[in-house]
Amino acid sequence: MAGKSDTERSDVARIRAVLARELETINEYEAFAEDSSNPEVRAFFLHLAAEEKEHVSEATHMLRMLDKGQDAFFAKPFVPGHFQAAVAGAPAEPA
């Protein structure tokens, strides 16, 4: 993010903090839903989790707009074997 102002840098940090909280909240709501024996309560928590997923999408969109370096990673495709190759220490082969 070279050349960015302090305000823009802070905005990126704030967006990342929101993104982290939203992801944690999704996990909590889905766990609450799974633990509930009441179908209405379960549906309530799943509804809340779905709203948080929308927030994750929105925060990701903002992050991609503000941090082009991060956006490049979102745009980069993962080839089959990418993670296995990383573990083995070898570069992944293109598909």
PDB file of N, CA and C in Angstrom:
ATOM      1  N   MET A   1       0.807  -1.180   0.000  1.00  0.00           N
ATOM      2  CA  MET A   1       0.000   0.000   0.000  1.00  0.00           C
ATOM      3  C   MET A   1       0.861   1.259   0.000  1.00  0.00           C
ATOM      4  N   ALA A   2       2.004   1.201  -0.625  1.00  0.00           N
ATOM      5  CA  ALA A   2       2.885   2.351  -0.697  1.00  0.00           C
ATOM      6  C   ALA A   2       2.143   3.520  -1.319  1.00  0.00           C
ATOM      7  N   GLY A   3       2.359   4.716  -0.755  1.00  0.00           N
ATOM      8  CA  GLY A   3       1.739   5.898  -1.293  1.00  0.00           C
ATOM      9  C   GLY A   3       0.341   6.170  -0.758  1.00  0.00           C
ATOM     10  N   LYS A   4      -0.187   5.323   0.083  1.00  0.00           N
ATOM     11  CA  LYS A   4      -1.516   5.539   0.641  1.00  0.00           C
ATOM     12  C   LYS A   4      -1.430   6.511   1.819  1.00  0.00           C
ATOM     13  N   SER A   5      -2.478   7.288   2.016  1.00  0.00           N
ATOM     14  CA  SER A   5      -2.509   8.195   3.157  1.00  0.00           C
ATOM     15  C   SER A   5      -2.775   7.412   4.434  1.00  0.00           C
ATOM     16  N   ASP A   6      -2.534   8.054   5.582  1.00  0.00           N
ATOM     17  CA  ASP A   6      -2.808   7.417   6.868  1.00  0.00           C
ATOM     18  C   ASP A   6      -4.284   7.053   6.998  1.00  0.00           C
ATOM     19  N   THR A   7      -5.160   7.899   6.471  1.00  0.00           N
ATOM     20  CA  THR A   7      -6.597   7.629   6.544  1.00  0.00           C
ATOM     21  C   THR A   7      -6.945   6.374   5.762  1.00  0.00           C
ATOM     22  N   GLU A   8      -6.425   6.241   4.540  1.00  0.00           N
ATOM     23  CA  GLU A   8      -6.691   5.046   3.738  1.00  0.00           C
ATOM     24  C   GLU A   8      -6.115   3.806   4.400  1.00  0.00           C
ATOM     25  N   ARG A   9      -4.917   3.920   4.957  1.00  0.00           N
ATOM     26  CA  ARG A   9      -4.295   2.790   5.637  1.00  0.00           C
ATOM     27  C   ARG A   9      -5.154   2.362   6.827  1.00  0.00           C
ATOM     28  N   SER A  10      -5.656   3.334   7.562  1.00  0.00           N
ATOM     29  CA  SER A  10      -6.512   3.036   8.704  1.00  0.00           C
ATOM     30  C   SER A  10      -7.828   2.418   8.257  1.00  0.00           C
ATOM     31  N   ASP A  11      -8.361   2.882   7.124  1.00  0.00           N
ATOM     32  CA  ASP A  11      -9.589   2.301   6.612  1.00  0.00           C
ATOM     33  C   ASP A  11      -9.399   0.821   6.295  1.00  0.00           C
ATOM     34  N   VAL A  12      -8.294   0.461   5.685  1.00  0.00           N
ATOM     35  CA  VAL A  12      -8.019  -0.943   5.373  1.00  0.00           C
ATOM     36  C   VAL A  12      -7.950  -1.756   6.659  1.00  0.00           C
ATOM     37  N   ALA A  13      -7.265  -1.239   7.660  1.00  0.00           N
ATOM     38  CA  ALA A  13      -7.162  -1.949   8.939  1.00  0.00           C
ATOM     39  C   ALA A  13      -8.540  -2.103   9.577  1.00  0.00           C
ATOM     40  N   ARG A  14      -9.359  -1.074   9.477  1.00  0.00           N
ATOM     41  CA  ARG A  14     -10.706  -1.157  10.051  1.00  0.00           C
ATOM     42  C   ARG A  14     -11.553  -2.177   9.302  1.00  0.00           C
ATOM     43  N   ILE A  15     -11.454  -2.200   7.986  1.00  0.00           N
ATOM     44  CA  ILE A  15     -12.216  -3.177   7.193  1.00  0.00           C
ATOM     45  C   ILE A  15     -11.788  -4.593   7.565  1.00  0.00           C
ATOM     46  N   ARG A  16     -10.487  -4.814   7.707  1.00  0.00           N
ATOM     47  CA  ARG A  16     -10.004  -6.154   8.098  1.00  0.00           C
ATOM     48  C   ARG A  16     -10.512  -6.551   9.478  1.00  0.00           C
ATOM     49  N   ALA A  17     -10.561  -5.601  10.404  1.00  0.00           N
ATOM     50  CA  ALA A  17     -11.077  -5.894  11.748  1.00  0.00           C
ATOM     51  C   ALA A  17     -12.553  -6.275  11.683  1.00  0.00           C
ATOM     52  N   VAL A  18     -13.315  -5.548  10.874  1.00  0.00           N
ATOM     53  CA  VAL A  18     -14.735  -5.865  10.704  1.00  0.00           C
ATOM     54  C   VAL A  18     -14.882  -7.250  10.087  1.00  0.00           C
ATOM     55  N   LEU A  19     -14.082  -7.538   9.084  1.00  0.00           N
ATOM     56  CA  LEU A  19     -14.137  -8.838   8.413  1.00  0.00           C
ATOM     57  C   LEU A  19     -13.868  -9.979   9.409  1.00  0.00           C
ATOM     58  N   ALA A  20     -12.863  -9.807  10.236  1.00  0.00           N
ATOM     59  CA  ALA A  20     -12.549 -10.832  11.239  1.00  0.00           C
ATOM     60  C   ALA A  20     -13.705 -11.026  12.210  1.00  0.00           C
ATOM     61  N   ARG A  21     -14.298  -9.941  12.663  1.00  0.00           N
ATOM     62  CA  ARG A  21     -15.430 -10.042  13.605  1.00  0.00           C
ATOM     63  C   ARG A  21     -16.634 -10.706  12.959  1.00  0.00           C
ATOM     64  N   GLU A  22     -16.909 -10.349  11.721  1.00  0.00           N
ATOM     65  CA  GLU A  22     -18.052 -10.944  11.033  1.00  0.00           C
ATOM     66  C   GLU A  22     -17.872 -12.452  10.884  1.00  0.00           C
ATOM     67  N   LEU A  23     -16.677 -12.886  10.529  1.00  0.00           N
ATOM     68  CA  LEU A  23     -16.418 -14.327  10.383  1.00  0.00           C
ATOM     69  C   LEU A  23     -16.576 -15.054  11.717  1.00  0.00           C
ATOM     70  N   GLU A  24     -16.067 -14.459  12.784  1.00  0.00           N
ATOM     71  CA  GLU A  24     -16.233 -15.062  14.116  1.00  0.00           C
ATOM     72  C   GLU A  24     -17.707 -15.143  14.486  1.00  0.00           C
ATOM     73  N   THR A  25     -18.453 -14.097  14.166  1.00  0.00           N
ATOM     74  CA  THR A  25     -19.874 -14.058  14.501  1.00  0.00           C
ATOM     75  C   THR A  25     -20.650 -15.117  13.736  1.00  0.00           C
ATOM     76  N   ILE A  26     -20.305 -15.339  12.476  1.00  0.00           N
ATOM     77  CA  ILE A  26     -20.951 -16.406  11.709  1.00  0.00           C
ATOM     78  C   ILE A  26     -20.764 -17.743  12.420  1.00  0.00           C
ATOM     79  N   ASN A  27     -19.543 -18.034  12.830  1.00  0.00           N
ATOM     80  CA  ASN A  27     -19.277 -19.290  13.538  1.00  0.00           C
ATOM     81  C   ASN A  27     -20.110 -19.399  14.809  1.00  0.00           C
ATOM     82  N   GLU A  28     -20.207 -18.313  15.552  1.00  0.00           N
ATOM     83  CA  GLU A  28     -20.989 -18.332  16.794  1.00  0.00           C
ATOM     84  C   GLU A  28     -22.465 -18.580  16.511  1.00  0.00           C
ATOM     85  N   TYR A  29     -23.041 -17.848  15.564  1.00  0.00           N
ATOM     86  CA  TYR A  29     -24.458 -18.025  15.255  1.00  0.00           C
ATOM     87  C   TYR A  29     -24.755 -19.430  14.747  1.00  0.00           C
ATOM     88  N   GLU A  30     -23.879 -19.972  13.897  1.00  0.00           N
ATOM     89  CA  GLU A  30     -24.107 -21.319  13.394  1.00  0.00           C
ATOM     90  C   GLU A  30     -23.971 -22.354  14.502  1.00  0.00           C
ATOM     91  N   ALA A  31     -23.059 -22.132  15.438  1.00  0.00           N
ATOM     92  CA  ALA A  31     -22.934 -23.039  16.585  1.00  0.00           C
ATOM     93  C   ALA A  31     -24.172 -22.946  17.477  1.00  0.00           C
ATOM     94  N   PHE A  32     -24.672 -21.724  17.696  1.00  0.00           N
ATOM     95  CA  PHE A  32     -25.894 -21.557  18.492  1.00  0.00           C
ATOM     96  C   PHE A  32     -27.050 -22.284  17.823  1.00  0.00           C
ATOM     97  N   ALA A  33     -27.151 -22.179  16.504  1.00  0.00           N
ATOM     98  CA  ALA A  33     -28.223 -22.856  15.772  1.00  0.00           C
ATOM     99  C   ALA A  33     -28.106 -24.366  15.917  1.00  0.00           C
ATOM    100  N   GLU A  34     -26.885 -24.863  15.778  1.00  0.00           N
ATOM    101  CA  GLU A  34     -26.662 -26.308  15.885  1.00  0.00           C
ATOM    102  C   GLU A  34     -27.006 -26.833  17.280  1.00  0.00           C
ATOM    103  N   ASP A  35     -26.750 -26.026  18.289  1.00  0.00           N
ATOM    104  CA  ASP A  35     -26.993 -26.447  19.678  1.00  0.00           C
ATOM    105  C   ASP A  35     -28.456 -26.338  20.100  1.00  0.00           C
ATOM    106  N   SER A  36     -29.259 -25.615  19.329  1.00  0.00           N
ATOM    107  CA  SER A  36     -30.649 -25.396  19.726  1.00  0.00           C
ATOM    108  C   SER A  36     -31.533 -26.566  19.315  1.00  0.00           C
ATOM    109  N   SER A  37     -32.430 -26.938  20.200  1.00  0.00           N
ATOM    110  CA  SER A  37     -33.399 -27.988  19.882  1.00  0.00           C
ATOM    111  C   SER A  37     -34.720 -27.393  19.394  1.00  0.00           C
ATOM    112  N   ASN A  38     -34.846 -26.070  19.465  1.00  0.00           N
ATOM    113  CA  ASN A  38     -36.058 -25.382  19.038  1.00  0.00           C
ATOM    114  C   ASN A  38     -35.896 -24.935  17.584  1.00  0.00           C
ATOM    115  N   PRO A  39     -36.746 -25.446  16.677  1.00  0.00           N
ATOM    116  CA  PRO A  39     -36.610 -25.094  15.255  1.00  0.00           C
ATOM    117  C   PRO A  39     -36.698 -23.591  14.984  1.00  0.00           C
ATOM    118  N   GLU A  40     -37.539 -22.887  15.722  1.00  0.00           N
ATOM    119  CA  GLU A  40     -37.677 -21.441  15.515  1.00  0.00           C
ATOM    120  C   GLU A  40     -36.407 -20.705  15.942  1.00  0.00           C
ATOM    121  N   VAL A  41     -35.831 -21.126  17.040  1.00  0.00           N
ATOM    122  CA  VAL A  41     -34.578 -20.521  17.516  1.00  0.00           C
ATOM    123  C   VAL A  41     -33.451 -20.846  16.541  1.00  0.00           C
ATOM    124  N   ARG A  42     -33.415 -22.097  16.081  1.00  0.00           N
ATOM    125  CA  ARG A  42     -32.403 -22.503  15.097  1.00  0.00           C
ATOM    126  C   ARG A  42     -32.507 -21.645  13.834  1.00  0.00           C
ATOM    127  N   ALA A  43     -33.727 -21.448  13.346  1.00  0.00           N
ATOM    128  CA  ALA A  43     -33.941 -20.632  12.152  1.00  0.00           C
ATOM    129  C   ALA A  43     -33.511 -19.189  12.401  1.00  0.00           C
ATOM    130  N   PHE A  44     -33.775 -18.676  13.595  1.00  0.00           N
ATOM    131  CA  PHE A  44     -33.371 -17.319  13.947  1.00  0.00           C
ATOM    132  C   PHE A  44     -31.856 -17.158  13.840  1.00  0.00           C
ATOM    133  N   PHE A  45     -31.112 -18.084  14.437  1.00  0.00           N
ATOM    134  CA  PHE A  45     -29.655 -17.979  14.403  1.00  0.00           C
ATOM    135  C   PHE A  45     -29.098 -18.168  12.991  1.00  0.00           C
ATOM    136  N   LEU A  46     -29.700 -19.037  12.212  1.00  0.00           N
ATOM    137  CA  LEU A  46     -29.252 -19.215  10.826  1.00  0.00           C
ATOM    138  C   LEU A  46     -29.545 -17.966   9.991  1.00  0.00           C
ATOM    139  N   HIS A  47     -30.659 -17.305  10.290  1.00  0.00           N
ATOM    140  CA  HIS A  47     -30.979 -16.038   9.628  1.00  0.00           C
ATOM    141  C   HIS A  47     -29.910 -14.992   9.964  1.00  0.00           C
ATOM    142  N   LEU A  48     -29.541 -14.897  11.231  1.00  0.00           N
ATOM    143  CA  LEU A  48     -28.502 -13.944  11.632  1.00  0.00           C
ATOM    144  C   LEU A  48     -27.173 -14.271  10.962  1.00  0.00           C
ATOM    145  N   ALA A  49     -26.829 -15.550  10.885  1.00  0.00           N
ATOM    146  CA  ALA A  49     -25.577 -15.961  10.240  1.00  0.00           C
ATOM    147  C   ALA A  49     -25.575 -15.554   8.767  1.00  0.00           C
ATOM    148  N   ALA A  50     -26.719 -15.710   8.106  1.00  0.00           N
ATOM    149  CA  ALA A  50     -26.817 -15.335   6.688  1.00  0.00           C
ATOM    150  C   ALA A  50     -26.589 -13.835   6.513  1.00  0.00           C
ATOM    151  N   GLU A  51     -27.114 -13.033   7.428  1.00  0.00           N
ATOM    152  CA  GLU A  51     -26.884 -11.583   7.354  1.00  0.00           C
ATOM    153  C   GLU A  51     -25.402 -11.263   7.519  1.00  0.00           C
ATOM    154  N   GLU A  52     -24.745 -11.968   8.425  1.00  0.00           N
ATOM    155  CA  GLU A  52     -23.311 -11.741   8.633  1.00  0.00           C
ATOM    156  C   GLU A  52     -22.517 -12.148   7.389  1.00  0.00           C
ATOM    157  N   LYS A  53     -22.963 -13.187   6.699  1.00  0.00           N
ATOM    158  CA  LYS A  53     -22.288 -13.599   5.461  1.00  0.00           C
ATOM    159  C   LYS A  53     -22.384 -12.496   4.411  1.00  0.00           C
ATOM    160  N   GLU A  54     -23.510 -11.803   4.383  1.00  0.00           N
ATOM    161  CA  GLU A  54     -23.628 -10.663   3.472  1.00  0.00           C
ATOM    162  C   GLU A  54     -22.618  -9.582   3.871  1.00  0.00           C
ATOM    163  N   HIS A  55     -22.453  -9.362   5.164  1.00  0.00           N
ATOM    164  CA  HIS A  55     -21.483  -8.363   5.633  1.00  0.00           C
ATOM    165  C   HIS A  55     -20.058  -8.760   5.253  1.00  0.00           C
ATOM    166  N   VAL A  56     -19.754 -10.058   5.301  1.00  0.00           N
ATOM    167  CA  VAL A  56     -18.428 -10.532   4.886  1.00  0.00           C
ATOM    168  C   VAL A  56     -18.204 -10.204   3.414  1.00  0.00           C
ATOM    169  N   SER A  57     -19.219 -10.449   2.617  1.00  0.00           N
ATOM    170  CA  SER A  57     -19.116 -10.146   1.190  1.00  0.00           C
ATOM    171  C   SER A  57     -18.889  -8.654   0.971  1.00  0.00           C
ATOM    172  N   GLU A  58     -19.643  -7.832   1.684  1.00  0.00           N
ATOM    173  CA  GLU A  58     -19.500  -6.383   1.545  1.00  0.00           C
ATOM    174  C   GLU A  58     -18.123  -5.909   2.016  1.00  0.00           C
ATOM    175  N   ALA A  59     -17.656  -6.433   3.147  1.00  0.00           N
ATOM    176  CA  ALA A  59     -16.340  -6.047   3.670  1.00  0.00           C
ATOM    177  C   ALA A  59     -15.232  -6.493   2.721  1.00  0.00           C
ATOM    178  N   THR A  60     -15.376  -7.677   2.150  1.00  0.00           N
ATOM    179  CA  THR A  60     -14.390  -8.175   1.189  1.00  0.00           C
ATOM    180  C   THR A  60     -14.356  -7.270  -0.037  1.00  0.00           C
ATOM    181  N   HIS A  61     -15.514  -6.869  -0.492  1.00  0.00           N
ATOM    182  CA  HIS A  61     -15.584  -5.949  -1.633  1.00  0.00           C
ATOM    183  C   HIS A  61     -14.844  -4.648  -1.313  1.00  0.00           C
ATOM    184  N   MET A  62     -15.091  -4.089  -0.132  1.00  0.00           N
ATOM    185  CA  MET A  62     -14.419  -2.848   0.270  1.00  0.00           C
ATOM    186  C   MET A  62     -12.913  -3.058   0.366  1.00  0.00           C
ATOM    187  N   LEU A  63     -12.485  -4.178   0.941  1.00  0.00           N
ATOM    188  CA  LEU A  63     -11.060  -4.472   1.069  1.00  0.00           C
ATOM    189  C   LEU A  63     -10.409  -4.554  -0.303  1.00  0.00           C
ATOM    190  N   ARG A  64     -11.071  -5.213  -1.234  1.00  0.00           N
ATOM    191  CA  ARG A  64     -10.527  -5.331  -2.590  1.00  0.00           C
ATOM    192  C   ARG A  64     -10.424  -3.971  -3.270  1.00  0.00           C
ATOM    193  N   MET A  65     -11.376  -3.088  -3.006  1.00  0.00           N
ATOM    194  CA  MET A  65     -11.328  -1.744  -3.590  1.00  0.00           C
ATOM    195  C   MET A  65     -10.176  -0.917  -3.014  1.00  0.00           C
ATOM    196  N   LEU A  66      -9.937  -1.060  -1.722  1.00  0.00           N
ATOM    197  CA  LEU A  66      -8.972  -0.203  -1.039  1.00  0.00           C
ATOM    198  C   LEU A  66      -7.547  -0.735  -1.068  1.00  0.00           C
ATOM    199  N   ASP A  67      -7.375  -2.051  -1.216  1.00  0.00           N
ATOM    200  CA  ASP A  67      -6.036  -2.651  -1.163  1.00  0.00           C
ATOM    201  C   ASP A  67      -5.831  -3.507  -2.414  1.00  0.00           C
ATOM    202  N   LYS A  68      -5.228  -2.900  -3.429  1.00  0.00           N
ATOM    203  CA  LYS A  68      -5.041  -3.597  -4.703  1.00  0.00           C
ATOM    204  C   LYS A  68      -4.073  -4.776  -4.569  1.00  0.00           C
ATOM    205  N   GLY A  69      -3.149  -4.702  -3.621  1.00  0.00           N
ATOM    206  CA  GLY A  69      -2.259  -5.838  -3.374  1.00  0.00           C
ATOM    207  C   GLY A  69      -3.036  -7.045  -2.871  1.00  0.00           C
ATOM    208  N   GLN A  70      -3.991  -6.810  -1.981  1.00  0.00           N
ATOM    209  CA  GLN A  70      -4.853  -7.883  -1.490  1.00  0.00           C
ATOM    210  C   GLN A  70      -5.755  -8.383  -2.610  1.00  0.00           C
ATOM    211  N   ASP A  71      -6.262  -7.456  -3.411  1.00  0.00           N
ATOM    212  CA  ASP A  71      -7.146  -7.827  -4.509  1.00  0.00           C
ATOM    213  C   ASP A  71      -6.456  -8.780  -5.479  1.00  0.00           C
ATOM    214  N   ALA A  72      -5.162  -8.577  -5.696  1.00  0.00           N
ATOM    215  CA  ALA A  72      -4.416  -9.450  -6.608  1.00  0.00           C
ATOM    216  C   ALA A  72      -4.459 -10.904  -6.132  1.00  0.00           C
ATOM    217  N   PHE A  73      -4.451 -11.122  -4.811  1.00  0.00           N
ATOM    218  CA  PHE A  73      -4.535 -12.491  -4.295  1.00  0.00           C
ATOM    219  C   PHE A  73      -5.922 -13.081  -4.502  1.00  0.00           C
ATOM    220  N   PHE A  74      -6.960 -12.256  -4.384  1.00  0.00           N
ATOM    221  CA  PHE A  74      -8.309 -12.748  -4.649  1.00  0.00           C
ATOM    222  C   PHE A  74      -8.463 -13.127  -6.116  1.00  0.00           C
ATOM    223  N   ALA A  75      -7.831 -12.371  -6.997  1.00  0.00           N
ATOM    224  CA  ALA A  75      -7.957 -12.604  -8.429  1.00  0.00           C
ATOM    225  C   ALA A  75      -7.121 -13.791  -8.906  1.00  0.00           C
ATOM    226  N   LYS A  76      -6.114 -14.183  -8.134  1.00  0.00           N
ATOM    227  CA  LYS A  76      -5.210 -15.269  -8.528  1.00  0.00           C
ATOM    228  C   LYS A  76      -5.903 -16.632  -8.350  1.00  0.00           C
ATOM    229  N   PRO A  77      -5.974 -17.416  -9.431  1.00  0.00           N
ATOM    230  CA  PRO A  77      -6.633 -18.729  -9.303  1.00  0.00           C
ATOM    231  C   PRO A  77      -5.751 -19.736  -8.554  1.00  0.00           C
ATOM    232  N   PHE A  78      -6.401 -20.648  -7.903  1.00  0.00           N
ATOM    233  CA  PHE A  78      -5.692 -21.751  -7.258  1.00  0.00           C
ATOM    234  C   PHE A  78      -5.781 -22.958  -8.183  1.00  0.00           C
ATOM    235  N   VAL A  79      -4.634 -23.552  -8.454  1.00  0.00           N
ATOM    236  CA  VAL A  79      -4.611 -24.722  -9.321  1.00  0.00           C
ATOM    237  C   VAL A  79      -4.731 -25.976  -8.456  1.00  0.00           C
ATOM    238  N   PRO A  80      -5.225 -27.075  -9.022  1.00  0.00           N
ATOM    239  CA  PRO A  80      -5.269 -28.314  -8.258  1.00  0.00           C
ATOM    240  C   PRO A  80      -3.874 -28.660  -7.729  1.00  0.00           C
ATOM    241  N   GLY A  81      -3.812 -29.046  -6.482  1.00  0.00           N
ATOM    242  CA  GLY A  81      -2.540 -29.415  -5.864  1.00  0.00           C
ATOM    243  C   GLY A  81      -1.804 -28.243  -5.235  1.00  0.00           C
ATOM    244  N   HIS A  82      -2.393 -27.046  -5.270  1.00  0.00           N
ATOM    245  CA  HIS A  82      -1.738 -25.852  -4.733  1.00  0.00           C
ATOM    246  C   HIS A  82      -1.290 -26.050  -3.284  1.00  0.00           C
ATOM    247  N   PHE A  83      -2.183 -26.527  -2.455  1.00  0.00           N
ATOM    248  CA  PHE A  83      -1.868 -26.660  -1.029  1.00  0.00           C
ATOM    249  C   PHE A  83      -0.931 -27.835  -0.765  1.00  0.00           C
ATOM    250  N   GLN A  84      -1.102 -28.927  -1.482  1.00  0.00           N
ATOM    251  CA  GLN A  84      -0.208 -30.061  -1.331  1.00  0.00           C
ATOM    252  C   GLN A  84       1.208 -29.668  -1.735  1.00  0.00           C
ATOM    253  N   ALA A  85       1.341 -28.911  -2.805  1.00  0.00           N
ATOM    254  CA  ALA A  85       2.657 -28.480  -3.267  1.00  0.00           C
ATOM    255  C   ALA A  85       3.312 -27.568  -2.247  1.00  0.00           C
ATOM    256  N   ALA A  86       2.509 -26.729  -1.592  1.00  0.00           N
ATOM    257  CA  ALA A  86       3.043 -25.831  -0.576  1.00  0.00           C
ATOM    258  C   ALA A  86       3.623 -26.617   0.594  1.00  0.00           C
ATOM    259  N   VAL A  87       2.961 -27.693   0.958  1.00  0.00           N
ATOM    260  CA  VAL A  87       3.433 -28.534   2.052  1.00  0.00           C
ATOM    261  C   VAL A  87       4.724 -29.246   1.651  1.00  0.00           C
ATOM    262  N   ALA A  88       4.777 -29.691   0.400  1.00  0.00           N
ATOM    263  CA  ALA A  88       5.947 -30.419  -0.087  1.00  0.00           C
ATOM    264  C   ALA A  88       7.121 -29.483  -0.400  1.00  0.00           C
ATOM    265  N   GLY A  89       6.837 -28.162  -0.442  1.00  0.00           N
ATOM    266  CA  GLY A  89       7.878 -27.209  -0.736  1.00  0.00           C
ATOM    267  C   GLY A  89       8.144 -27.005  -2.210  1.00  0.00           C
ATOM    268  N   ALA A  90       7.291 -27.604  -3.044  1.00  0.00           N
ATOM    269  CA  ALA A  90       7.454 -27.467  -4.488  1.00  0.00           C
ATOM    270  C   ALA A  90       6.365 -26.556  -5.036  1.00  0.00           C
ATOM    271  N   PRO A  91       6.637 -25.807  -6.071  1.00  0.00           N
ATOM    272  CA  PRO A  91       5.583 -24.979  -6.665  1.00  0.00           C
ATOM    273  C   PRO A  91       4.504 -25.840  -7.291  1.00  0.00           C
ATOM    274  N   ALA A  92       3.268 -25.363  -7.232  1.00  0.00           N
ATOM    275  CA  ALA A  92       2.151 -26.095  -7.829  1.00  0.00           C
ATOM    276  C   ALA A  92       2.250 -26.040  -9.347  1.00  0.00           C
ATOM    277  N   GLU A  93       1.891 -27.121  -9.996  1.00  0.00           N
ATOM    278  CA  GLU A  93       1.876 -27.186 -11.453  1.00  0.00           C
ATOM    279  C   GLU A  93       0.561 -26.650 -11.969  1.00  0.00           C
ATOM    280  N   PRO A  94       0.588 -25.866 -13.039  1.00  0.00           N
ATOM    281  CA  PRO A  94      -0.677 -25.389 -13.621  1.00  0.00           C
ATOM    282  C   PRO A  94      -1.495 -26.560 -14.137  1.00  0.00           C
ATOM    283  N   ALA A  95      -2.836 -26.373 -14.104  1.00  0.00           N
ATOM    284  CA  ALA A  95      -3.738 -27.440 -14.577  1.00  0.00           C
ATOM    285  C   ALA A  95      -3.665 -27.579 -16.073  1.00  0.00           C
TER     286      ALA A  95
END
